[in-house]
PDB file of C-alpha atoms and ligand atoms in Angstrom:
ATOM      1  CA  MET B 735      47.121 -80.601 -18.863  1.00  0.00           C
ATOM      2  CA  ILE B 736      44.506 -78.108 -16.880  1.00  0.00           C
ATOM      3  CA  ASP B 737      44.351 -77.910 -13.704  1.00  0.00           C
ATOM      4  CA  ILE B 738      41.430 -79.609 -12.283  1.00  0.00           C
ATOM      5  CA  ASN B 739      42.302 -78.374  -9.185  1.00  0.00           C
ATOM      6  CA  ILE B 740      42.054 -74.758  -9.021  1.00  0.00           C
ATOM      7  CA  LYS B 741      39.763 -72.761  -7.321  1.00  0.00           C
ATOM      8  CA  THR B 742      37.032 -70.938  -9.844  1.00  0.00           C
ATOM      9  CA  ASP B 743      34.999 -67.698  -9.599  1.00  0.00           C
ATOM     10  CA  TYR B 744      31.932 -70.556  -8.981  1.00  0.00           C
ATOM     11  CA  ASP B 745      33.497 -73.056  -6.334  1.00  0.00           C
ATOM     12  CA  SER B 746      31.021 -72.370  -3.859  1.00  0.00           C
ATOM     13  CA  LEU B 747      28.329 -73.247  -6.040  1.00  0.00           C
ATOM     14  CA  ASP B 748      26.625 -76.876  -6.203  1.00  0.00           C
ATOM     15  CA  TYR B 749      25.463 -77.987  -9.419  1.00  0.00           C
ATOM     16  CA  PRO B 750      21.783 -76.546  -9.691  1.00  0.00           C
ATOM     17  CA  SER B 751      23.563 -73.313  -9.160  1.00  0.00           C
ATOM     18  CA  LEU B 752      26.053 -73.610 -11.389  1.00  0.00           C
ATOM     19  CA  LYS B 753      23.588 -74.708 -14.134  1.00  0.00           C
ATOM     20  CA  GLU B 754      21.896 -71.723 -13.353  1.00  0.00           C
ATOM     21  CA  VAL B 755      24.656 -69.288 -13.818  1.00  0.00           C
ATOM     22  CA  CYS B 756      25.755 -70.747 -17.097  1.00  0.00           C
ATOM     23  CA  GLN B 757      22.279 -70.404 -18.567  1.00  0.00           C
ATOM     24  CA  SER B 758      22.519 -66.960 -17.953  1.00  0.00           C
ATOM     25  CA  CYS B 759      26.342 -66.312 -19.411  1.00  0.00           C
ATOM     26  CA  THR B 760      27.071 -63.705 -21.702  1.00  0.00           C
ATOM     27  CA  LYS B 761      30.746 -63.948 -21.257  1.00  0.00           C
ATOM     28  CA  CYS B 762      31.597 -64.187 -24.882  1.00  0.00           C
ATOM     29  CA  GLU B 763      30.038 -64.091 -28.556  1.00  0.00           C
ATOM     30  CA  LEU B 764      28.172 -67.524 -28.454  1.00  0.00           C
ATOM     31  CA  SER B 765      25.750 -66.130 -25.981  1.00  0.00           C
ATOM     32  CA  GLN B 766      24.067 -63.737 -28.758  1.00  0.00           C
ATOM     33  CA  ASN B 767      22.640 -66.187 -31.110  1.00  0.00           C
ATOM     34  CA  ARG B 768      22.198 -69.212 -29.125  1.00  0.00           C
ATOM     35  CA  THR B 769      18.820 -70.758 -28.570  1.00  0.00           C
ATOM     36  CA  HIS B 770      20.019 -72.923 -25.799  1.00  0.00           C
ATOM     37  CA  VAL B 771      22.716 -73.143 -23.045  1.00  0.00           C
ATOM     38  CA  VAL B 772      23.535 -76.661 -23.375  1.00  0.00           C
ATOM     39  CA  VAL B 773      25.282 -77.362 -19.751  1.00  0.00           C
ATOM     40  CA  GLY B 774      25.187 -80.894 -20.133  1.00  0.00           C
ATOM     41  CA  SER B 775      23.225 -83.911 -18.955  1.00  0.00           C
ATOM     42  CA  GLY B 776      23.142 -86.951 -16.712  1.00  0.00           C
ATOM     43  CA  PRO B 777      23.657 -88.115 -12.945  1.00  0.00           C
ATOM     44  CA  VAL B 778      25.836 -85.844 -10.460  1.00  0.00           C
ATOM     45  CA  PRO B 779      27.878 -87.532  -9.540  1.00  0.00           C
ATOM     46  CA  CYS B 780      28.935 -89.756 -12.319  1.00  0.00           C
ATOM     47  CA  ASN B 781      32.254 -92.401 -12.604  1.00  0.00           C
ATOM     48  CA  LEU B 782      32.379 -91.243 -16.390  1.00  0.00           C
ATOM     49  CA  MET B 783      32.221 -87.992 -17.900  1.00  0.00           C
ATOM     50  CA  VAL B 784      32.404 -87.563 -21.676  1.00  0.00           C
ATOM     51  CA  ILE B 785      33.412 -84.356 -22.924  1.00  0.00           C
ATOM     52  CA  GLY B 786      32.658 -83.224 -26.656  1.00  0.00           C
ATOM     53  CA  GLU B 787      33.101 -79.839 -28.845  1.00  0.00           C
ATOM     54  CA  GLY B 788      30.426 -78.029 -28.741  1.00  0.00           C
ATOM     55  CA  PRO B 789      26.490 -77.887 -29.268  1.00  0.00           C
ATOM     56  CA  GLY B 790      25.087 -78.115 -32.712  1.00  0.00           C
ATOM     57  CA  GLU B 791      22.010 -77.372 -34.027  1.00  0.00           C
ATOM     58  CA  GLN B 792      19.739 -79.956 -32.806  1.00  0.00           C
ATOM     59  CA  GLU B 793      21.491 -79.543 -29.267  1.00  0.00           C
ATOM     60  CA  ASP B 794      21.143 -75.568 -29.260  1.00  0.00           C
ATOM     61  CA  MET B 795      17.850 -76.327 -30.176  1.00  0.00           C
ATOM     62  CA  LYS B 796      16.604 -78.848 -27.392  1.00  0.00           C
ATOM     63  CA  GLY B 797      19.284 -77.713 -24.902  1.00  0.00           C
ATOM     64  CA  LEU B 798      20.453 -81.052 -24.652  1.00  0.00           C
ATOM     65  CA  PRO B 799      24.170 -82.328 -25.401  1.00  0.00           C
ATOM     66  CA  PHE B 800      24.721 -84.813 -28.347  1.00  0.00           C
ATOM     67  CA  VAL B 801      20.904 -85.444 -29.346  1.00  0.00           C
ATOM     68  CA  GLY B 802      21.714 -84.802 -32.985  1.00  0.00           C
ATOM     69  CA  ARG B 803      23.447 -87.746 -35.540  1.00  0.00           C
ATOM     70  CA  SER B 804      26.952 -87.773 -33.898  1.00  0.00           C
ATOM     71  CA  GLY B 805      24.838 -87.907 -30.505  1.00  0.00           C
ATOM     72  CA  GLN B 806      23.010 -91.364 -31.662  1.00  0.00           C
ATOM     73  CA  LEU B 807      25.958 -92.689 -32.834  1.00  0.00           C
ATOM     74  CA  LEU B 808      27.415 -92.022 -29.277  1.00  0.00           C
ATOM     75  CA  THR B 809      24.744 -93.414 -27.427  1.00  0.00           C
ATOM     76  CA  LYS B 810      24.859 -96.597 -29.677  1.00  0.00           C
ATOM     77  CA  MET B 811      28.587 -96.634 -29.293  1.00  0.00           C
ATOM     78  CA  LEU B 812      28.063 -96.382 -25.157  1.00  0.00           C
ATOM     79  CA  ASP B 813      25.114 -98.720 -25.713  1.00  0.00           C
ATOM     80  CA  SER B 814      27.258-101.251 -27.409  1.00  0.00           C
ATOM     81  CA  VAL B 815      29.954-101.666 -24.474  1.00  0.00           C
ATOM     82  CA  GLY B 816      26.746-102.194 -21.905  1.00  0.00           C
ATOM     83  CA  ILE B 817      26.918 -98.510 -21.081  1.00  0.00           C
ATOM     84  CA  ASP B 818      23.791 -96.843 -19.943  1.00  0.00           C
ATOM     85  CA  ARG B 819      24.159 -92.973 -21.353  1.00  0.00           C
ATOM     86  CA  GLU B 820      21.224 -91.938 -18.895  1.00  0.00           C
ATOM     87  CA  LYS B 821      22.494 -93.450 -15.971  1.00  0.00           C
ATOM     88  CA  GLU B 822      26.164 -93.841 -16.255  1.00  0.00           C
ATOM     89  CA  ALA B 823      27.691 -90.974 -18.393  1.00  0.00           C
ATOM     90  CA  PHE B 824      27.160 -87.614 -17.623  1.00  0.00           C
ATOM     91  CA  ILE B 825      27.628 -85.743 -21.107  1.00  0.00           C
ATOM     92  CA  ALA B 826      29.193 -82.249 -21.453  1.00  0.00           C
ATOM     93  CA  ASN B 827      31.164 -80.315 -23.845  1.00  0.00           C
ATOM     94  CA  ILE B 828      34.154 -77.678 -23.678  1.00  0.00           C
ATOM     95  CA  VAL B 829      32.060 -74.666 -24.878  1.00  0.00           C
ATOM     96  CA  LYS B 830      28.505 -74.736 -23.848  1.00  0.00           C
ATOM     97  CA  CYS B 831      26.771 -72.509 -26.986  1.00  0.00           C
ATOM     98  CA  ARG B 832      26.910 -73.217 -30.289  1.00  0.00           C
ATOM     99  CA  PRO B 833      29.439 -72.093 -32.461  1.00  0.00           C
ATOM    100  CA  PRO B 834      28.049 -70.526 -35.534  1.00  0.00           C
ATOM    101  CA  GLN B 835      27.776 -73.007 -38.437  1.00  0.00           C
ATOM    102  CA  ASN B 836      29.331 -75.462 -35.819  1.00  0.00           C
ATOM    103  CA  ARG B 837      32.732 -73.934 -36.790  1.00  0.00           C
ATOM    104  CA  ASN B 838      35.282 -74.642 -34.047  1.00  0.00           C
ATOM    105  CA  PRO B 839      35.310 -73.049 -30.869  1.00  0.00           C
ATOM    106  CA  LEU B 840      37.583 -70.235 -30.784  1.00  0.00           C
ATOM    107  CA  PRO B 841      40.589 -69.857 -28.049  1.00  0.00           C
ATOM    108  CA  SER B 842      38.460 -66.807 -26.019  1.00  0.00           C
ATOM    109  CA  GLU B 843      35.590 -68.923 -26.313  1.00  0.00           C
ATOM    110  CA  ILE B 844      37.028 -72.097 -24.909  1.00  0.00           C
ATOM    111  CA  GLU B 845      38.773 -69.672 -22.353  1.00  0.00           C
ATOM    112  CA  ALA B 846      35.781 -67.825 -21.096  1.00  0.00           C
ATOM    113  CA  CYS B 847      34.068 -71.229 -20.569  1.00  0.00           C
ATOM    114  CA  LYS B 848      36.686 -73.445 -19.152  1.00  0.00           C
ATOM    115  CA  PRO B 849      35.770 -71.965 -15.531  1.00  0.00           C
ATOM    116  CA  TYR B 850      32.134 -73.846 -15.921  1.00  0.00           C
ATOM    117  CA  LEU B 851      33.639 -76.618 -16.981  1.00  0.00           C
ATOM    118  CA  ILE B 852      36.435 -77.163 -14.429  1.00  0.00           C
ATOM    119  CA  ARG B 853      33.930 -76.465 -11.702  1.00  0.00           C
ATOM    120  CA  GLN B 854      31.399 -78.961 -13.480  1.00  0.00           C
ATOM    121  CA  ILE B 855      34.367 -81.739 -13.113  1.00  0.00           C
ATOM    122  CA  GLN B 856      34.726 -81.118  -9.452  1.00  0.00           C
ATOM    123  CA  LEU B 857      31.111 -81.616  -8.800  1.00  0.00           C
ATOM    124  CA  ILE B 858      30.303 -84.455 -11.248  1.00  0.00           C
ATOM    125  CA  LYS B 859      33.627 -85.668  -9.755  1.00  0.00           C
ATOM    126  CA  PRO B 860      34.505 -88.237 -12.488  1.00  0.00           C
ATOM    127  CA  LYS B 861      36.887 -91.180 -11.898  1.00  0.00           C
ATOM    128  CA  ILE B 862      37.188 -91.406 -16.210  1.00  0.00           C
ATOM    129  CA  ILE B 863      36.966 -88.691 -18.629  1.00  0.00           C
ATOM    130  CA  MET B 864      36.525 -89.971 -22.077  1.00  0.00           C
ATOM    131  CA  LEU B 865      37.420 -86.910 -24.464  1.00  0.00           C
ATOM    132  CA  LEU B 866      35.644 -86.730 -28.067  1.00  0.00           C
ATOM    133  CA  GLY B 867      37.945 -85.087 -30.741  1.00  0.00           C
ATOM    134  CA  SER B 868      40.862 -82.306 -31.112  1.00  0.00           C
ATOM    135  CA  PRO B 869      39.059 -79.532 -28.989  1.00  0.00           C
ATOM    136  CA  SER B 870      38.561 -81.579 -26.239  1.00  0.00           C
ATOM    137  CA  LEU B 871      42.116 -82.875 -26.432  1.00  0.00           C
ATOM    138  CA  LYS B 872      43.591 -79.658 -26.689  1.00  0.00           C
ATOM    139  CA  THR B 873      41.962 -77.859 -24.055  1.00  0.00           C
ATOM    140  CA  ILE B 874      41.872 -80.760 -21.848  1.00  0.00           C
ATOM    141  CA  LEU B 875      45.589 -82.531 -21.990  1.00  0.00           C
ATOM    142  CA  GLU B 876      46.971 -79.319 -23.562  1.00  0.00           C
ATOM    143  CA  ASP B 877      48.254 -81.729 -26.169  1.00  0.00           C
ATOM    144  CA  GLN B 878      49.838 -80.840 -29.341  1.00  0.00           C
ATOM    145  CA  LEU B 879      49.353 -84.278 -30.740  1.00  0.00           C
ATOM    146  CA  THR B 880      46.536 -85.257 -33.443  1.00  0.00           C
ATOM    147  CA  ILE B 881      43.897 -86.809 -31.882  1.00  0.00           C
ATOM    148  CA  THR B 882      45.043 -89.652 -34.327  1.00  0.00           C
ATOM    149  CA  ARG B 883      47.953 -90.126 -32.353  1.00  0.00           C
ATOM    150  CA  ALA B 884      46.916 -89.280 -28.911  1.00  0.00           C
ATOM    151  CA  ARG B 885      43.385 -91.391 -28.688  1.00  0.00           C
ATOM    152  CA  GLY B 886      43.249 -94.682 -26.972  1.00  0.00           C
ATOM    153  CA  LYS B 887      46.275 -93.723 -24.300  1.00  0.00           C
ATOM    154  CA  TRP B 888      45.428 -93.215 -20.822  1.00  0.00           C
ATOM    155  CA  VAL B 889      46.649 -90.177 -18.875  1.00  0.00           C
ATOM    156  CA  THR B 890      46.080 -89.722 -15.189  1.00  0.00           C
ATOM    157  CA  ALA B 891      46.045 -86.536 -13.444  1.00  0.00           C
ATOM    158  CA  LYS B 892      45.587 -86.118  -9.789  1.00  0.00           C
ATOM    159  CA  VAL B 893      42.521 -84.233  -8.564  1.00  0.00           C
ATOM    160  CA  SER B 894      41.493 -83.044  -4.620  1.00  0.00           C
ATOM    161  CA  TYR B 895      38.100 -84.183  -5.321  1.00  0.00           C
ATOM    162  CA  MET B 896      38.911 -88.224  -4.610  1.00  0.00           C
ATOM    163  CA  PRO B 897      42.249 -90.205  -3.621  1.00  0.00           C
ATOM    164  CA  GLU B 898      42.398 -92.132  -6.459  1.00  0.00           C
ATOM    165  CA  LEU B 899      44.017 -90.993  -9.872  1.00  0.00           C
ATOM    166  CA  LEU B 900      41.936 -89.586 -12.314  1.00  0.00           C
ATOM    167  CA  TYR B 901      41.902 -91.281 -15.538  1.00  0.00           C
ATOM    168  CA  ILE B 902      41.603 -89.661 -18.996  1.00  0.00           C
ATOM    169  CA  ILE B 903      41.394 -91.172 -22.577  1.00  0.00           C
ATOM    170  CA  PRO B 904      40.886 -89.325 -25.738  1.00  0.00           C
ATOM    171  CA  THR B 905      39.194 -90.960 -28.775  1.00  0.00           C
ATOM    172  CA  PHE B 906      38.163 -89.922 -31.927  1.00  0.00           C
ATOM    173  CA  HIS B 907      34.755 -87.732 -32.087  1.00  0.00           C
ATOM    174  CA  PRO B 908      31.374 -89.569 -33.195  1.00  0.00           C
ATOM    175  CA  SER B 909      31.149 -86.823 -36.155  1.00  0.00           C
ATOM    176  CA  TYR B 910      34.349 -87.908 -37.479  1.00  0.00           C
ATOM    177  CA  LEU B 911      33.136 -91.112 -37.391  1.00  0.00           C
ATOM    178  CA  LEU B 912      30.138 -90.500 -39.237  1.00  0.00           C
ATOM    179  CA  ARG B 913      32.504 -89.410 -42.115  1.00  0.00           C
ATOM    180  CA  ASN B 914      34.353 -92.641 -41.931  1.00  0.00           C
ATOM    181  CA  ALA B 915      32.167 -95.178 -42.248  1.00  0.00           C
ATOM    182  CA  SER B 916      34.126 -97.883 -42.620  1.00  0.00           C
ATOM    183  CA  LYS B 917      34.366-100.941 -39.324  1.00  0.00           C
ATOM    184  CA  GLU B 918      37.213-102.581 -40.652  1.00  0.00           C
ATOM    185  CA  LYS B 919      40.180-103.514 -37.971  1.00  0.00           C
ATOM    186  CA  GLY B 920      42.242-100.345 -37.755  1.00  0.00           C
ATOM    187  CA  SER B 921      39.731 -98.139 -38.938  1.00  0.00           C
ATOM    188  CA  PRO B 922      38.937 -95.236 -36.997  1.00  0.00           C
ATOM    189  CA  LYS B 923      35.161 -96.569 -35.994  1.00  0.00           C
ATOM    190  CA  TRP B 924      37.105-100.069 -34.879  1.00  0.00           C
ATOM    191  CA  LEU B 925      39.427 -98.076 -32.857  1.00  0.00           C
ATOM    192  CA  ALA B 926      36.983 -95.956 -31.076  1.00  0.00           C
ATOM    193  CA  TRP B 927      35.264 -98.992 -30.288  1.00  0.00           C
ATOM    194  CA  ASN B 928      38.221-100.522 -28.937  1.00  0.00           C
ATOM    195  CA  ASP B 929      38.410 -97.540 -26.970  1.00  0.00           C
ATOM    196  CA  MET B 930      35.101 -97.373 -25.383  1.00  0.00           C
ATOM    197  CA  LYS B 931      35.531-101.362 -24.509  1.00  0.00           C
ATOM    198  CA  GLU B 932      38.713-100.095 -22.661  1.00  0.00           C
ATOM    199  CA  VAL B 933      35.998 -97.684 -20.648  1.00  0.00           C
ATOM    200  CA  LYS B 934      33.809 -99.922 -20.211  1.00  0.00           C
ATOM    201  CA  ALA B 935      36.503-102.405 -18.573  1.00  0.00           C
ATOM    202  CA  ALA B 936      37.990 -99.163 -16.312  1.00  0.00           C
ATOM    203  CA  LEU B 937      33.872 -98.303 -14.970  1.00  0.00           C
ATOM    204  CA  SER B 938      33.531-102.002 -14.362  1.00  0.00           C
ATOM    205  CA  PHE B 939      36.861-101.873 -12.094  1.00  0.00           C
ATOM    206  CA  TYR B 940      35.312 -99.398 -10.065  1.00  0.00           C
ATOM    207  CA  ASP B 941      31.745-100.948  -9.739  1.00  0.00           C
ATOM    208  CA  THR B 942      33.232-104.347  -8.383  1.00  0.00           C
ATOM    209  CA  GLU B 943      35.626-102.012  -5.942  1.00  0.00           C
ATOM    210  CA  VAL B 944      32.175-100.452  -4.832  1.00  0.00           C
ATOM    211  CA  LEU B 945      30.465-103.658  -4.609  1.00  0.00           C
ATOM    212  CA  GLU B 946      33.373-105.502  -2.547  1.00  0.00           C
ATOM    213  CA  GLN B 947      33.339-102.745   0.144  1.00  0.00           C
ATOM    214  CA  VAL B 948      29.612-103.220   0.813  1.00  0.00           C
TER     215      VAL B 948
HETATM  216  N1  LIG H 852      28.877 -82.461 -31.206  1.00  0.00           N
HETATM  217  C1  LIG H 852      29.659 -82.154 -29.744  1.00  0.00           C
HETATM  218  O1  LIG H 852      30.690 -81.828 -29.617  1.00  0.00           O
HETATM  219  N2  LIG H 852      28.719 -82.013 -28.789  1.00  0.00           N
HETATM  220  C2  LIG H 852      27.272 -82.105 -28.892  1.00  0.00           C
HETATM  221  O2  LIG H 852      26.668 -81.959 -27.778  1.00  0.00           O
HETATM  222  C3  LIG H 852      27.335 -82.327 -30.338  1.00  0.00           C
HETATM  223  C4  LIG H 852      27.805 -82.506 -31.425  1.00  0.00           C
END
C-alpha cells in the first residue's frame, strides 16, 4: 500500500495550485506528445474518489478524465446506483498524460506522477476510493494479486487527513467491461455493478452520519 500520508514536494499547495503545477509538468516523456494534462474532475473535497489508469484519446483532446467510451460506461454505472458523477465523485488517473496508443503506463511514468496523485488524495480527502483496473490496483495497493482476485474486497488505510479509516475497493476497468459484454450473474459486468452498489452503500453510510450530526 502506498503511503498516502507522506509529504510530497507539493505539500504546501492547495488544489488550484497543484492543478497549475500538473498542467506544466515535464517530468516524464508522456509530456512530449500530450494535448492536455488530465488532472481530474469533480468536487474538492469529495467523499468518493475514482482512480483509473491514464487518459485516452478523447481525454487528451478534452483535458477531462473518462469522457470517451469507457467514461460513458463509468458514468452509467455510477448513475445506475444513484451516484451523480459531477457532484459526488472526484475522478482521476494514475498518470495524467496520455500514454501513446493507450499502452499501459511505464513504471517510471507512474513514479513521476505519483506525488501529484498523493497530494491530490490529501486535498480531496476521500473516505472511499474505487480503483479501476490493474495499474490502479498495483500503484495504490502495491498488490501482486490480479484484479480478478482483488476486486470487490475492501482494504482500509489509516490516513492523516481524517480520523476514520479510508476504505478502498478495486474493481474492473470499464474498458475491460466494454470488451466483456455479458451481464449474466458472475460475469465481470455483473461483478463490477455489485462493487458499485457496495460503494453506494458505503457512501450512504457517511451521508447518514453527516445528517445525524446536523
Ligand atoms: N481510461 C482511463 O483509465 N482513464 C481515463 O481517463 C479514460 C480512460
